[in-house]
Amino acid sequence: MRQFSRKKFIIFIILGIFAIPLVGYIYQWIKKKLLHVPILGEIKSASYKVGHLLWNTPFKKTDRIHEVNVVIIGSGISGLSAANELFKKGESNFVILELEPTAGGNARNGENVAGKYPFGAHYLPLPSLEMKELIDFLKEIDVIESFSENGLPIYNEQYLCAAPEDRLYIHGHWQSGIVPNFGLAEDDKKQIRRFQSEMKRLKHVKGSDGLYAFSLPLKNSSKDKTYANLDAISMEHYLRKEGYTSTYLYWYVNYCCKDDFGTSTEDTSAWAGLHYFCSRRGVAANSEEHDQLTWPEGNAWLMEKLKQPIASNIRVGNLAYEVNKKGERYEVVSLDTITGNVEQWNCANIIFACPQFVIGHIRTNIAELKNRSYDAFHYSSWMVGNLLVKNNLIEKGGAPLSWDNVIYNSPALGYINSNAQYVQRHQPEINLTYYYAFDEKQMSRKKLLQTSHAELTHMMLNDLKQVYSDIEGSIIRYDAFIWGHAMIKPQVGFIWGEEKRKALTPILGSIYFAHTDLSGISIFEEAFYQGITAATAVLKKGNASN
Amino acid sequence: MDNTLHKRRLTKSTLLLLSVFVIATCGLIYELVAGTLASYLLGDSITQFSTIIGTYLFAMGIGSYLSRYLNKNLIVWFIQIELLVGLIGGFSSTLLFLVFDQVVYFRVILYAIVSLTGMFVGLEIPILMRILKEEFEFKDLVSEVFTFDYIGALLASLIFPLFFVPHVGLIRTSLFFGIINTAVALWVIYTFKNQVKYIRSLISVAWLVFLLMLTCFVLADYIQQYTESIAYHDKIIISKSSPYQRIVVTNSKNELRLYINGNLQFSTLDEYRYHESLVHPIMANAIDRDTVLIMGGGDGMAVRELLKYPDVKKIILVDLDPEMTKLFKSHPALSKLNNHSFSDSRVEIINDDAFIWALNQKNTFSTIIIDFPDPSNFSLGKLYSSTFYNRLYQLLKPNGCTVIQSTSPYFAPLSFWCVNATLKKSGFNTLPYHTYIPSFGEWGYIIGYKESFNQAQSYPKDLKYISPILFDQMCFFSKDMSERPVEINRLNNQVLVQYFDQEWSKFVQ
């Protein structure tokens, strides 16, 4: 009896051990195969295919010829800002050629039942008072309502980032604020405090030329070698050199670099990394210092304001592919991708407000343009996904859903509640906009552009399941915008390097360049000032010749 | 002959070992149910689970100790204990739900249940080993009994969170395991029929317990509903979930109470105090009473007060939830409360988001009454923000007045004075006042005006509460409610929600 019972017992145990995962597997299989409904949605991306195709195809003859004073190529913030400046100063004889079906570049947006949401850029930090042109623009469009007695801007509070602003999921808990704090050892906290006070010091420090060490627009920063030389080392190197060891601090700085540039601390110059922390001196009468301006559709709101006065000058779906000098004037040839017509724009000035890698593909008889070097220009690629979800997500403990929600040690950059700025009490569905900057080593641009919707969705789910274990049941759809060349990488030596300076130099006093890749950091402020600078140069030349 | 005897012994001992397994599984499940319920009610799940597990294990120790005093009729003891475990454990969650709102008793009953089940489970294992000691060698006996015991515990700890809590619910979970306990007891009774004394009474008791639990299992939904109505103290007469909120109306001998999302909105015993104090101070002396705007107030009580002024020509009420205004328009008992004011031709009901409606509104008003829910979350906090009050300022005519229900200056002074400061920041002159409403406690309102506000010398005749003398008193704030320094509530800081949360959490469990 004993023998029998033991044998039976062992068999029972072995069967049991195998049965538990088997039952689990069958359950999962049934759930996946029979009950699984794939998440709806689509991939959107920049029209790189049109570009690739057309640059390699011979074109037919010109259908129409236009005479204008200025041709602006590209309708991102740089191009729109240049156009606005021209228009404001009385020059309205210009055209903007845009390859994409809609204007706006990185500052475009989508819309669904829950409201608007950004495809890319989604906020503007309060500008410093010395950024006079930007402050004036914000006043013009009523983002700044008035100024207080002591000269501080009073912002329209509907556009200031709604509370609660941000939170971080760390050690199984949502803490408020994204600087790691919850569950950190005293030494880590001390290092983070030291880093913060050093950033605070550098924010107000000035170089021997009397300029702030770090300024916006970037070109107004001090040229003092003490600071400019920081461009020669990486942010990672800087942190090590300063004696920081806390992994939490390294994570935080890396997160900030990726969030602003799409690059890791190793791939970011220390000057650029510090610029992120030390260039914003924005103040307001009715807000905290480092507050944000934001809208449900992100910077598309600002873009629309820039676009509005000059909207009739924009030609969308229009690919400029050839630029030639003819006598004192220039001919820009473009293809209207909608009608198939080839158009020629005769002009006195050209502003290239598109990324440099695009200019490299343009045919030209101008040697200076043909010989420009683009080797130093590298771009990070991004996925900006939008999750339309039922507003019934079960939150983990701690801080409530905020505008910006970041997960510690996630490969992605967290998600924005794009509905946070809406004042409605009842929001049955909301848009969570999910940001992911890719490391070239893990996911090449080519591979990213070939990744299917199901795989992109899977990537997002894997990440967000950490904080919403049953998120799948709440997702209505997931649309992913893939940006192959989302942002210029401020790599070591790029910002203060020779290549960038050369690329920014106008050609023949008539061809100008305005784009954030010529600043080295891809942000609204830089684009805004790049546009103004180019337009001012064009206007100055016009005045001189009159 | 020898062979059949052998076989029979085998089935008996297998059965008894199986019952060890069931006992272990059920015992742990009861403990987990208790821990979960305790965490729901008392919070701090770490403390709840660790004290409950500790108590349970200690009680098992007591049970094991007590087992030495049971010497005769071991199998009868075993069956009886098995039945008791099933009965107590099976009904544990029902019992705990029933005492849910009585925190003091809840703890006593909770630990009594945990101790009893622990003790009985602790009794069972030694008894069983003594029953089986003839069948096995000692080392095999110990090994097998404890193996089954621990496997049962593993099974319980896996199926409880993964299957039972999400799919079955707590009440049904404990009843289900109670039923299994009883079923095993019945099986044991029938198997050991010949060795057991008092067999008839045991069988009938076991079946009784079994059927009782089976009935409760089927009727678990009703139990759940009943326990919910206990949480509201009184009989629920209406329970409606709109896409916006959960509306519950309860009825006791002499009063109706309205709850939204579990928060008391009014009691018919004293709501006249609240609504007279809200409406009449700015209405009685208003220069122009033609058109009145009310935001919130979907119960129609404020409209009822407004209709006491014959010169009111139009009342616009903006309330988010059509379900709410529909109930108070057409439900016989509820529309009687507001004197059928929603059927008055002067009243226009707009079901819209107040903030959006205000932003899009082009008309201006001389009287605006604001009766929003308290700023208990961020989406409600927006309706108390400087941005909303700036808009309110634009909607108000120069000689007009507005009044805002502003939570309690006694329970939540920072919140109350924050509303006041925010109104001032938006350009209003303010007059804060407060009064006592028995079912709420001390409650506050703030009048906002642009040019001047004159107190009324007389009020409509048929009022039960407010009078000129009383209003003078209402404007006086004692030291414990006096004005204090606060921040302005802006969309980008939402300080009011934080004040409100801090202050009320001291008073509400």
PDB file of N, CA, C and O in Angstrom, chain A residues 1-2 4-6 8-9 12-13 27 157-158 160-164 285-288 291 400 419-427, chain B residues 6 10 135-137 140 144 147-148 151 243-245 320 353 355-356 359 373 378-380 382-383 386-387 490-494:
ATOM      1  N   MET A   1       0.824  -1.199   0.000  1.00  0.00           N
ATOM      2  CA  MET A   1       0.000   0.000   0.000  1.00  0.00           C
ATOM      3  C   MET A   1       0.857   1.247   0.000  1.00  0.00           C
ATOM      4  O   MET A   1       0.622   2.201  -0.715  1.00  0.00           O
ATOM      5  N   ARG A   2       1.903   1.182   0.801  1.00  0.00           N
ATOM      6  CA  ARG A   2       2.748   2.340   0.922  1.00  0.00           C
ATOM      7  C   ARG A   2       3.379   2.695  -0.432  1.00  0.00           C
ATOM      8  O   ARG A   2       3.387   3.839  -0.854  1.00  0.00           O
ATOM      9  N   PHE A   4       2.394   1.872  -3.414  1.00  0.00           N
ATOM     10  CA  PHE A   4       1.400   2.328  -4.362  1.00  0.00           C
ATOM     11  C   PHE A   4       1.054   3.798  -4.148  1.00  0.00           C
ATOM     12  O   PHE A   4       1.037   4.612  -5.055  1.00  0.00           O
ATOM     13  N   SER A   5       0.850   4.103  -2.894  1.00  0.00           N
ATOM     14  CA  SER A   5       0.435   5.456  -2.551  1.00  0.00           C
ATOM     15  C   SER A   5       1.530   6.459  -2.903  1.00  0.00           C
ATOM     16  O   SER A   5       1.253   7.534  -3.434  1.00  0.00           O
ATOM     17  N   ARG A   6       2.775   6.086  -2.676  1.00  0.00           N
ATOM     18  CA  ARG A   6       3.851   7.018  -2.952  1.00  0.00           C
ATOM     19  C   ARG A   6       3.966   7.283  -4.455  1.00  0.00           C
ATOM     20  O   ARG A   6       4.082   8.416  -4.894  1.00  0.00           O
ATOM     21  N   LYS A   8       1.666   6.934  -6.670  1.00  0.00           N
ATOM     22  CA  LYS A   8       0.511   7.720  -7.095  1.00  0.00           C
ATOM     23  C   LYS A   8       0.719   9.193  -6.744  1.00  0.00           C
ATOM     24  O   LYS A   8       0.425  10.104  -7.511  1.00  0.00           O
ATOM     25  N   PHE A   9       1.267   9.350  -5.559  1.00  0.00           N
ATOM     26  CA  PHE A   9       1.474  10.703  -5.052  1.00  0.00           C
ATOM     27  C   PHE A   9       2.452  11.480  -5.944  1.00  0.00           C
ATOM     28  O   PHE A   9       2.202  12.617  -6.338  1.00  0.00           O
ATOM     29  N   PHE A  12       0.899  12.333  -9.163  1.00  0.00           N
ATOM     30  CA  PHE A  12      -0.049  13.430  -8.926  1.00  0.00           C
ATOM     31  C   PHE A  12       0.682  14.774  -8.923  1.00  0.00           C
ATOM     32  O   PHE A  12       0.279  15.731  -9.571  1.00  0.00           O
ATOM     33  N   ILE A  13       1.795  14.801  -8.191  1.00  0.00           N
ATOM     34  CA  ILE A  13       2.554  16.044  -8.075  1.00  0.00           C
ATOM     35  C   ILE A  13       3.106  16.461  -9.446  1.00  0.00           C
ATOM     36  O   ILE A  13       2.975  17.612  -9.863  1.00  0.00           O
ATOM     37  N   TYR A  27      -5.486  28.875 -21.397  1.00  0.00           N
ATOM     38  CA  TYR A  27      -6.327  30.045 -21.117  1.00  0.00           C
ATOM     39  C   TYR A  27      -5.845  31.257 -21.913  1.00  0.00           C
ATOM     40  O   TYR A  27      -6.624  31.952 -22.557  1.00  0.00           O
ATOM     41  N   GLU A 157      -4.600  81.900 -18.212  1.00  0.00           N
ATOM     42  CA  GLU A 157      -4.387  80.689 -17.420  1.00  0.00           C
ATOM     43  C   GLU A 157      -4.909  79.425 -18.097  1.00  0.00           C
ATOM     44  O   GLU A 157      -4.541  78.313 -17.723  1.00  0.00           O
ATOM     45  N   GLN A 158      -5.733  79.614 -19.098  1.00  0.00           N
ATOM     46  CA  GLN A 158      -6.190  78.425 -19.824  1.00  0.00           C
ATOM     47  C   GLN A 158      -5.058  77.789 -20.622  1.00  0.00           C
ATOM     48  O   GLN A 158      -5.138  76.633 -20.998  1.00  0.00           O
ATOM     49  N   LEU A 160      -1.756  77.993 -19.565  1.00  0.00           N
ATOM     50  CA  LEU A 160      -0.703  77.494 -18.665  1.00  0.00           C
ATOM     51  C   LEU A 160      -1.018  76.035 -18.370  1.00  0.00           C
ATOM     52  O   LEU A 160      -2.177  75.652 -18.246  1.00  0.00           O
ATOM     53  N   CYS A 161       0.017  75.242 -18.258  1.00  0.00           N
ATOM     54  CA  CYS A 161      -0.185  73.807 -18.063  1.00  0.00           C
ATOM     55  C   CYS A 161      -1.043  73.548 -16.821  1.00  0.00           C
ATOM     56  O   CYS A 161      -0.741  74.012 -15.723  1.00  0.00           O
ATOM     57  N   ALA A 162      -2.128  72.793 -17.023  1.00  0.00           N
ATOM     58  CA  ALA A 162      -3.077  72.540 -15.942  1.00  0.00           C
ATOM     59  C   ALA A 162      -2.453  71.669 -14.863  1.00  0.00           C
ATOM     60  O   ALA A 162      -1.625  70.805 -15.146  1.00  0.00           O
ATOM     61  N   ALA A 163      -2.841  71.914 -13.621  1.00  0.00           N
ATOM     62  CA  ALA A 163      -2.402  71.064 -12.512  1.00  0.00           C
ATOM     63  C   ALA A 163      -3.288  69.817 -12.494  1.00  0.00           C
ATOM     64  O   ALA A 163      -4.451  69.908 -12.870  1.00  0.00           O
ATOM     65  N   PRO A 164      -2.792  68.669 -12.076  1.00  0.00           N
ATOM     66  CA  PRO A 164      -1.416  68.380 -11.692  1.00  0.00           C
ATOM     67  C   PRO A 164      -0.516  68.231 -12.915  1.00  0.00           C
ATOM     68  O   PRO A 164      -0.904  67.618 -13.890  1.00  0.00           O
ATOM     69  N   ALA A 285       3.642  86.657 -13.774  1.00  0.00           N
ATOM     70  CA  ALA A 285       3.000  87.183 -12.571  1.00  0.00           C
ATOM     71  C   ALA A 285       2.065  86.140 -11.970  1.00  0.00           C
ATOM     72  O   ALA A 285       1.810  86.150 -10.774  1.00  0.00           O
ATOM     73  N   ASN A 286       1.566  85.236 -12.797  1.00  0.00           N
ATOM     74  CA  ASN A 286       0.552  84.304 -12.298  1.00  0.00           C
ATOM     75  C   ASN A 286       0.943  82.845 -12.501  1.00  0.00           C
ATOM     76  O   ASN A 286       0.096  82.004 -12.778  1.00  0.00           O
ATOM     77  N   SER A 287       2.224  82.556 -12.369  1.00  0.00           N
ATOM     78  CA  SER A 287       2.628  81.160 -12.523  1.00  0.00           C
ATOM     79  C   SER A 287       3.987  80.930 -11.876  1.00  0.00           C
ATOM     80  O   SER A 287       4.738  81.857 -11.618  1.00  0.00           O
ATOM     81  N   GLU A 288       4.273  79.657 -11.651  1.00  0.00           N
ATOM     82  CA  GLU A 288       5.603  79.261 -11.174  1.00  0.00           C
ATOM     83  C   GLU A 288       6.628  79.552 -12.263  1.00  0.00           C
ATOM     84  O   GLU A 288       6.278  79.666 -13.435  1.00  0.00           O
ATOM     85  N   ASP A 291       7.128  76.970 -15.531  1.00  0.00           N
ATOM     86  CA  ASP A 291       5.864  76.436 -16.013  1.00  0.00           C
ATOM     87  C   ASP A 291       5.887  76.310 -17.533  1.00  0.00           C
ATOM     88  O   ASP A 291       6.790  76.802 -18.194  1.00  0.00           O
ATOM     89  N   PRO A 400      -2.304  61.447  -8.918  1.00  0.00           N
ATOM     90  CA  PRO A 400      -3.305  61.162  -9.947  1.00  0.00           C
ATOM     91  C   PRO A 400      -2.772  61.450 -11.345  1.00  0.00           C
ATOM     92  O   PRO A 400      -1.713  62.061 -11.503  1.00  0.00           O
ATOM     93  N   ASN A 419      -5.820  65.713 -22.912  1.00  0.00           N
ATOM     94  CA  ASN A 419      -7.093  66.325 -22.510  1.00  0.00           C
ATOM     95  C   ASN A 419      -6.958  67.182 -21.259  1.00  0.00           C
ATOM     96  O   ASN A 419      -7.934  67.783 -20.828  1.00  0.00           O
ATOM     97  N   ALA A 420      -5.754  67.228 -20.684  1.00  0.00           N
ATOM     98  CA  ALA A 420      -5.585  67.934 -19.411  1.00  0.00           C
ATOM     99  C   ALA A 420      -5.983  69.402 -19.503  1.00  0.00           C
ATOM    100  O   ALA A 420      -6.466  69.985 -18.536  1.00  0.00           O
ATOM    101  N   GLN A 421      -5.816  70.009 -20.677  1.00  0.00           N
ATOM    102  CA  GLN A 421      -6.115  71.438 -20.796  1.00  0.00           C
ATOM    103  C   GLN A 421      -7.606  71.717 -21.012  1.00  0.00           C
ATOM    104  O   GLN A 421      -8.024  72.851 -20.949  1.00  0.00           O
ATOM    105  N   TYR A 422      -8.356  70.678 -21.311  1.00  0.00           N
ATOM    106  CA  TYR A 422      -9.801  70.902 -21.498  1.00  0.00           C
ATOM    107  C   TYR A 422     -10.460  71.129 -20.143  1.00  0.00           C
ATOM    108  O   TYR A 422     -10.116  70.478 -19.165  1.00  0.00           O
ATOM    109  N   VAL A 423     -11.437  72.049 -20.109  1.00  0.00           N
ATOM    110  CA  VAL A 423     -12.055  72.362 -18.826  1.00  0.00           C
ATOM    111  C   VAL A 423     -13.333  71.563 -18.566  1.00  0.00           C
ATOM    112  O   VAL A 423     -13.895  71.643 -17.483  1.00  0.00           O
ATOM    113  N   GLN A 424     -13.779  70.767 -19.543  1.00  0.00           N
ATOM    114  CA  GLN A 424     -14.992  69.979 -19.331  1.00  0.00           C
ATOM    115  C   GLN A 424     -14.849  69.068 -18.121  1.00  0.00           C
ATOM    116  O   GLN A 424     -13.804  68.466 -17.909  1.00  0.00           O
ATOM    117  N   ARG A 425     -15.949  68.952 -17.374  1.00  0.00           N
ATOM    118  CA  ARG A 425     -15.926  68.073 -16.214  1.00  0.00           C
ATOM    119  C   ARG A 425     -15.973  66.622 -16.644  1.00  0.00           C
ATOM    120  O   ARG A 425     -15.318  65.778 -16.079  1.00  0.00           O
ATOM    121  N   HIS A 426     -16.793  66.366 -17.657  1.00  0.00           N
ATOM    122  CA  HIS A 426     -17.056  64.985 -18.019  1.00  0.00           C
ATOM    123  C   HIS A 426     -16.328  64.650 -19.307  1.00  0.00           C
ATOM    124  O   HIS A 426     -16.640  65.204 -20.353  1.00  0.00           O
ATOM    125  N   GLN A 427     -15.344  63.788 -19.229  1.00  0.00           N
ATOM    126  CA  GLN A 427     -14.599  63.400 -20.422  1.00  0.00           C
ATOM    127  C   GLN A 427     -14.604  61.878 -20.523  1.00  0.00           C
ATOM    128  O   GLN A 427     -13.754  61.210 -19.952  1.00  0.00           O
TER     129      GLN A 427
ATOM    130  N   HIS B   6      -8.706  -3.796   2.370  1.00  0.00           N
ATOM    131  CA  HIS B   6      -7.576  -2.932   2.052  1.00  0.00           C
ATOM    132  C   HIS B   6      -8.019  -1.745   1.189  1.00  0.00           C
ATOM    133  O   HIS B   6      -7.713  -0.593   1.467  1.00  0.00           O
ATOM    134  N   LEU B  10      -8.247   2.241   1.938  1.00  0.00           N
ATOM    135  CA  LEU B  10      -7.546   3.168   1.070  1.00  0.00           C
ATOM    136  C   LEU B  10      -8.437   4.347   0.690  1.00  0.00           C
ATOM    137  O   LEU B  10      -8.053   5.499   0.812  1.00  0.00           O
ATOM    138  N   GLU B 135      -3.545   3.796   9.893  1.00  0.00           N
ATOM    139  CA  GLU B 135      -3.447   3.438   8.481  1.00  0.00           C
ATOM    140  C   GLU B 135      -2.021   3.614   7.946  1.00  0.00           C
ATOM    141  O   GLU B 135      -1.640   2.983   6.978  1.00  0.00           O
ATOM    142  N   PHE B 136      -1.287   4.555   8.516  1.00  0.00           N
ATOM    143  CA  PHE B 136       0.017   4.884   7.954  1.00  0.00           C
ATOM    144  C   PHE B 136       1.107   4.740   8.979  1.00  0.00           C
ATOM    145  O   PHE B 136       0.850   4.788  10.177  1.00  0.00           O
ATOM    146  N   GLU B 137       2.304   4.628   8.483  1.00  0.00           N
ATOM    147  CA  GLU B 137       3.438   4.737   9.376  1.00  0.00           C
ATOM    148  C   GLU B 137       3.593   6.212   9.744  1.00  0.00           C
ATOM    149  O   GLU B 137       3.225   7.076   8.958  1.00  0.00           O
ATOM    150  N   ASP B 140       5.205   8.651   7.154  1.00  0.00           N
ATOM    151  CA  ASP B 140       4.394   8.871   5.953  1.00  0.00           C
ATOM    152  C   ASP B 140       3.192   9.750   6.267  1.00  0.00           C
ATOM    153  O   ASP B 140       2.805  10.603   5.497  1.00  0.00           O
ATOM    154  N   GLU B 144       2.459  13.156   4.403  1.00  0.00           N
ATOM    155  CA  GLU B 144       1.324  13.315   3.499  1.00  0.00           C
ATOM    156  C   GLU B 144       0.360  14.392   3.960  1.00  0.00           C
ATOM    157  O   GLU B 144      -0.107  15.212   3.175  1.00  0.00           O
ATOM    158  N   THR B 147       1.937  17.748   3.347  1.00  0.00           N
ATOM    159  CA  THR B 147       2.045  18.033   1.922  1.00  0.00           C
ATOM    160  C   THR B 147       0.716  18.549   1.376  1.00  0.00           C
ATOM    161  O   THR B 147       0.643  19.588   0.730  1.00  0.00           O
ATOM    162  N   PHE B 148      -0.355  17.802   1.690  1.00  0.00           N
ATOM    163  CA  PHE B 148      -1.668  18.234   1.196  1.00  0.00           C
ATOM    164  C   PHE B 148      -2.067  19.587   1.774  1.00  0.00           C
ATOM    165  O   PHE B 148      -2.662  20.418   1.109  1.00  0.00           O
ATOM    166  N   ILE B 151      -0.070  22.226  -0.190  1.00  0.00           N
ATOM    167  CA  ILE B 151      -0.528  22.369  -1.584  1.00  0.00           C
ATOM    168  C   ILE B 151      -1.853  23.138  -1.615  1.00  0.00           C
ATOM    169  O   ILE B 151      -2.069  24.027  -2.428  1.00  0.00           O
ATOM    170  N   PRO B 243     -24.184  58.656 -17.080  1.00  0.00           N
ATOM    171  CA  PRO B 243     -22.765  58.655 -17.495  1.00  0.00           C
ATOM    172  C   PRO B 243     -21.919  59.597 -16.641  1.00  0.00           C
ATOM    173  O   PRO B 243     -20.701  59.521 -16.639  1.00  0.00           O
ATOM    174  N   TYR B 244     -22.568  60.506 -15.943  1.00  0.00           N
ATOM    175  CA  TYR B 244     -21.832  61.525 -15.200  1.00  0.00           C
ATOM    176  C   TYR B 244     -21.637  61.189 -13.732  1.00  0.00           C
ATOM    177  O   TYR B 244     -20.651  61.540 -13.133  1.00  0.00           O
ATOM    178  N   GLN B 245     -22.642  60.561 -13.124  1.00  0.00           N
ATOM    179  CA  GLN B 245     -22.571  60.341 -11.681  1.00  0.00           C
ATOM    180  C   GLN B 245     -23.570  59.280 -11.242  1.00  0.00           C
ATOM    181  O   GLN B 245     -24.400  58.840 -12.019  1.00  0.00           O
ATOM    182  N   LEU B 320     -25.124  69.794 -15.688  1.00  0.00           N
ATOM    183  CA  LEU B 320     -24.452  68.828 -16.562  1.00  0.00           C
ATOM    184  C   LEU B 320     -25.330  67.623 -16.894  1.00  0.00           C
ATOM    185  O   LEU B 320     -25.371  67.152 -18.026  1.00  0.00           O
ATOM    186  N   ASP B 353     -22.085  71.401 -20.079  1.00  0.00           N
ATOM    187  CA  ASP B 353     -20.963  71.634 -19.179  1.00  0.00           C
ATOM    188  C   ASP B 353     -20.918  73.123 -18.834  1.00  0.00           C
ATOM    189  O   ASP B 353     -20.864  73.970 -19.734  1.00  0.00           O
ATOM    190  N   PHE B 355     -18.715  75.152 -17.593  1.00  0.00           N
ATOM    191  CA  PHE B 355     -17.539  75.930 -17.994  1.00  0.00           C
ATOM    192  C   PHE B 355     -17.617  76.272 -19.485  1.00  0.00           C
ATOM    193  O   PHE B 355     -17.468  77.429 -19.892  1.00  0.00           O
ATOM    194  N   ILE B 356     -17.912  75.261 -20.296  1.00  0.00           N
ATOM    195  CA  ILE B 356     -17.987  75.457 -21.740  1.00  0.00           C
ATOM    196  C   ILE B 356     -19.142  76.405 -22.075  1.00  0.00           C
ATOM    197  O   ILE B 356     -19.006  77.325 -22.885  1.00  0.00           O
ATOM    198  N   LEU B 359     -18.158  79.901 -21.278  1.00  0.00           N
ATOM    199  CA  LEU B 359     -17.199  80.447 -22.239  1.00  0.00           C
ATOM    200  C   LEU B 359     -17.885  80.898 -23.526  1.00  0.00           C
ATOM    201  O   LEU B 359     -17.477  81.867 -24.154  1.00  0.00           O
ATOM    202  N   PRO B 373     -21.061  71.079  -7.096  1.00  0.00           N
ATOM    203  CA  PRO B 373     -20.552  70.172  -6.051  1.00  0.00           C
ATOM    204  C   PRO B 373     -19.237  70.715  -5.481  1.00  0.00           C
ATOM    205  O   PRO B 373     -18.553  71.503  -6.133  1.00  0.00           O
ATOM    206  N   PHE B 378      -9.990  67.280  -9.389  1.00  0.00           N
ATOM    207  CA  PHE B 378      -9.427  68.288 -10.287  1.00  0.00           C
ATOM    208  C   PHE B 378     -10.429  68.787 -11.320  1.00  0.00           C
ATOM    209  O   PHE B 378     -10.399  69.952 -11.701  1.00  0.00           O
ATOM    210  N   SER B 379     -11.335  67.911 -11.762  1.00  0.00           N
ATOM    211  CA  SER B 379     -12.267  68.384 -12.786  1.00  0.00           C
ATOM    212  C   SER B 379     -13.292  69.353 -12.178  1.00  0.00           C
ATOM    213  O   SER B 379     -13.738  70.283 -12.836  1.00  0.00           O
ATOM    214  N   LEU B 380     -13.634  69.165 -10.910  1.00  0.00           N
ATOM    215  CA  LEU B 380     -14.538  70.118 -10.250  1.00  0.00           C
ATOM    216  C   LEU B 380     -13.796  71.375  -9.817  1.00  0.00           C
ATOM    217  O   LEU B 380     -14.349  72.476  -9.822  1.00  0.00           O
ATOM    218  N   LYS B 382     -11.719  73.026 -11.369  1.00  0.00           N
ATOM    219  CA  LYS B 382     -11.661  74.002 -12.461  1.00  0.00           C
ATOM    220  C   LYS B 382     -12.818  74.994 -12.389  1.00  0.00           C
ATOM    221  O   LYS B 382     -12.696  76.134 -12.818  1.00  0.00           O
ATOM    222  N   LEU B 383     -13.956  74.548 -11.837  1.00  0.00           N
ATOM    223  CA  LEU B 383     -15.134  75.426 -11.746  1.00  0.00           C
ATOM    224  C   LEU B 383     -15.015  76.441 -10.602  1.00  0.00           C
ATOM    225  O   LEU B 383     -15.915  77.242 -10.381  1.00  0.00           O
ATOM    226  N   SER B 386      -9.644  80.852 -11.041  1.00  0.00           N
ATOM    227  CA  SER B 386      -9.660  82.263 -11.435  1.00  0.00           C
ATOM    228  C   SER B 386     -10.140  82.410 -12.878  1.00  0.00           C
ATOM    229  O   SER B 386     -10.827  83.377 -13.211  1.00  0.00           O
ATOM    230  N   THR B 387      -9.797  81.442 -13.738  1.00  0.00           N
ATOM    231  CA  THR B 387     -10.261  81.520 -15.123  1.00  0.00           C
ATOM    232  C   THR B 387     -11.787  81.486 -15.197  1.00  0.00           C
ATOM    233  O   THR B 387     -12.408  82.260 -15.927  1.00  0.00           O
ATOM    234  N   ARG B 490      -5.829  78.596  -9.255  1.00  0.00           N
ATOM    235  CA  ARG B 490      -5.695  78.753 -10.705  1.00  0.00           C
ATOM    236  C   ARG B 490      -5.745  77.376 -11.360  1.00  0.00           C
ATOM    237  O   ARG B 490      -5.411  76.377 -10.735  1.00  0.00           O
ATOM    238  N   LEU B 491      -6.067  77.373 -12.655  1.00  0.00           N
ATOM    239  CA  LEU B 491      -6.063  76.105 -13.392  1.00  0.00           C
ATOM    240  C   LEU B 491      -4.697  75.443 -13.318  1.00  0.00           C
ATOM    241  O   LEU B 491      -4.587  74.226 -13.328  1.00  0.00           O
ATOM    242  N   ASN B 492      -3.644  76.261 -13.247  1.00  0.00           N
ATOM    243  CA  ASN B 492      -2.302  75.688 -13.269  1.00  0.00           C
ATOM    244  C   ASN B 492      -1.730  75.395 -11.898  1.00  0.00           C
ATOM    245  O   ASN B 492      -0.577  75.012 -11.787  1.00  0.00           O
ATOM    246  N   ASN B 493      -2.534  75.583 -10.825  1.00  0.00           N
ATOM    247  CA  ASN B 493      -2.041  75.081  -9.534  1.00  0.00           C
ATOM    248  C   ASN B 493      -3.082  74.252  -8.778  1.00  0.00           C
ATOM    249  O   ASN B 493      -2.731  73.386  -8.004  1.00  0.00           O
ATOM    250  N   GLN B 494      -4.364  74.515  -9.032  1.00  0.00           N
ATOM    251  CA  GLN B 494      -5.451  73.758  -8.380  1.00  0.00           C
ATOM    252  C   GLN B 494      -5.227  73.606  -6.872  1.00  0.00           C
ATOM    253  O   GLN B 494      -5.425  72.518  -6.312  1.00  0.00           O
TER     254      GLN B 494
END
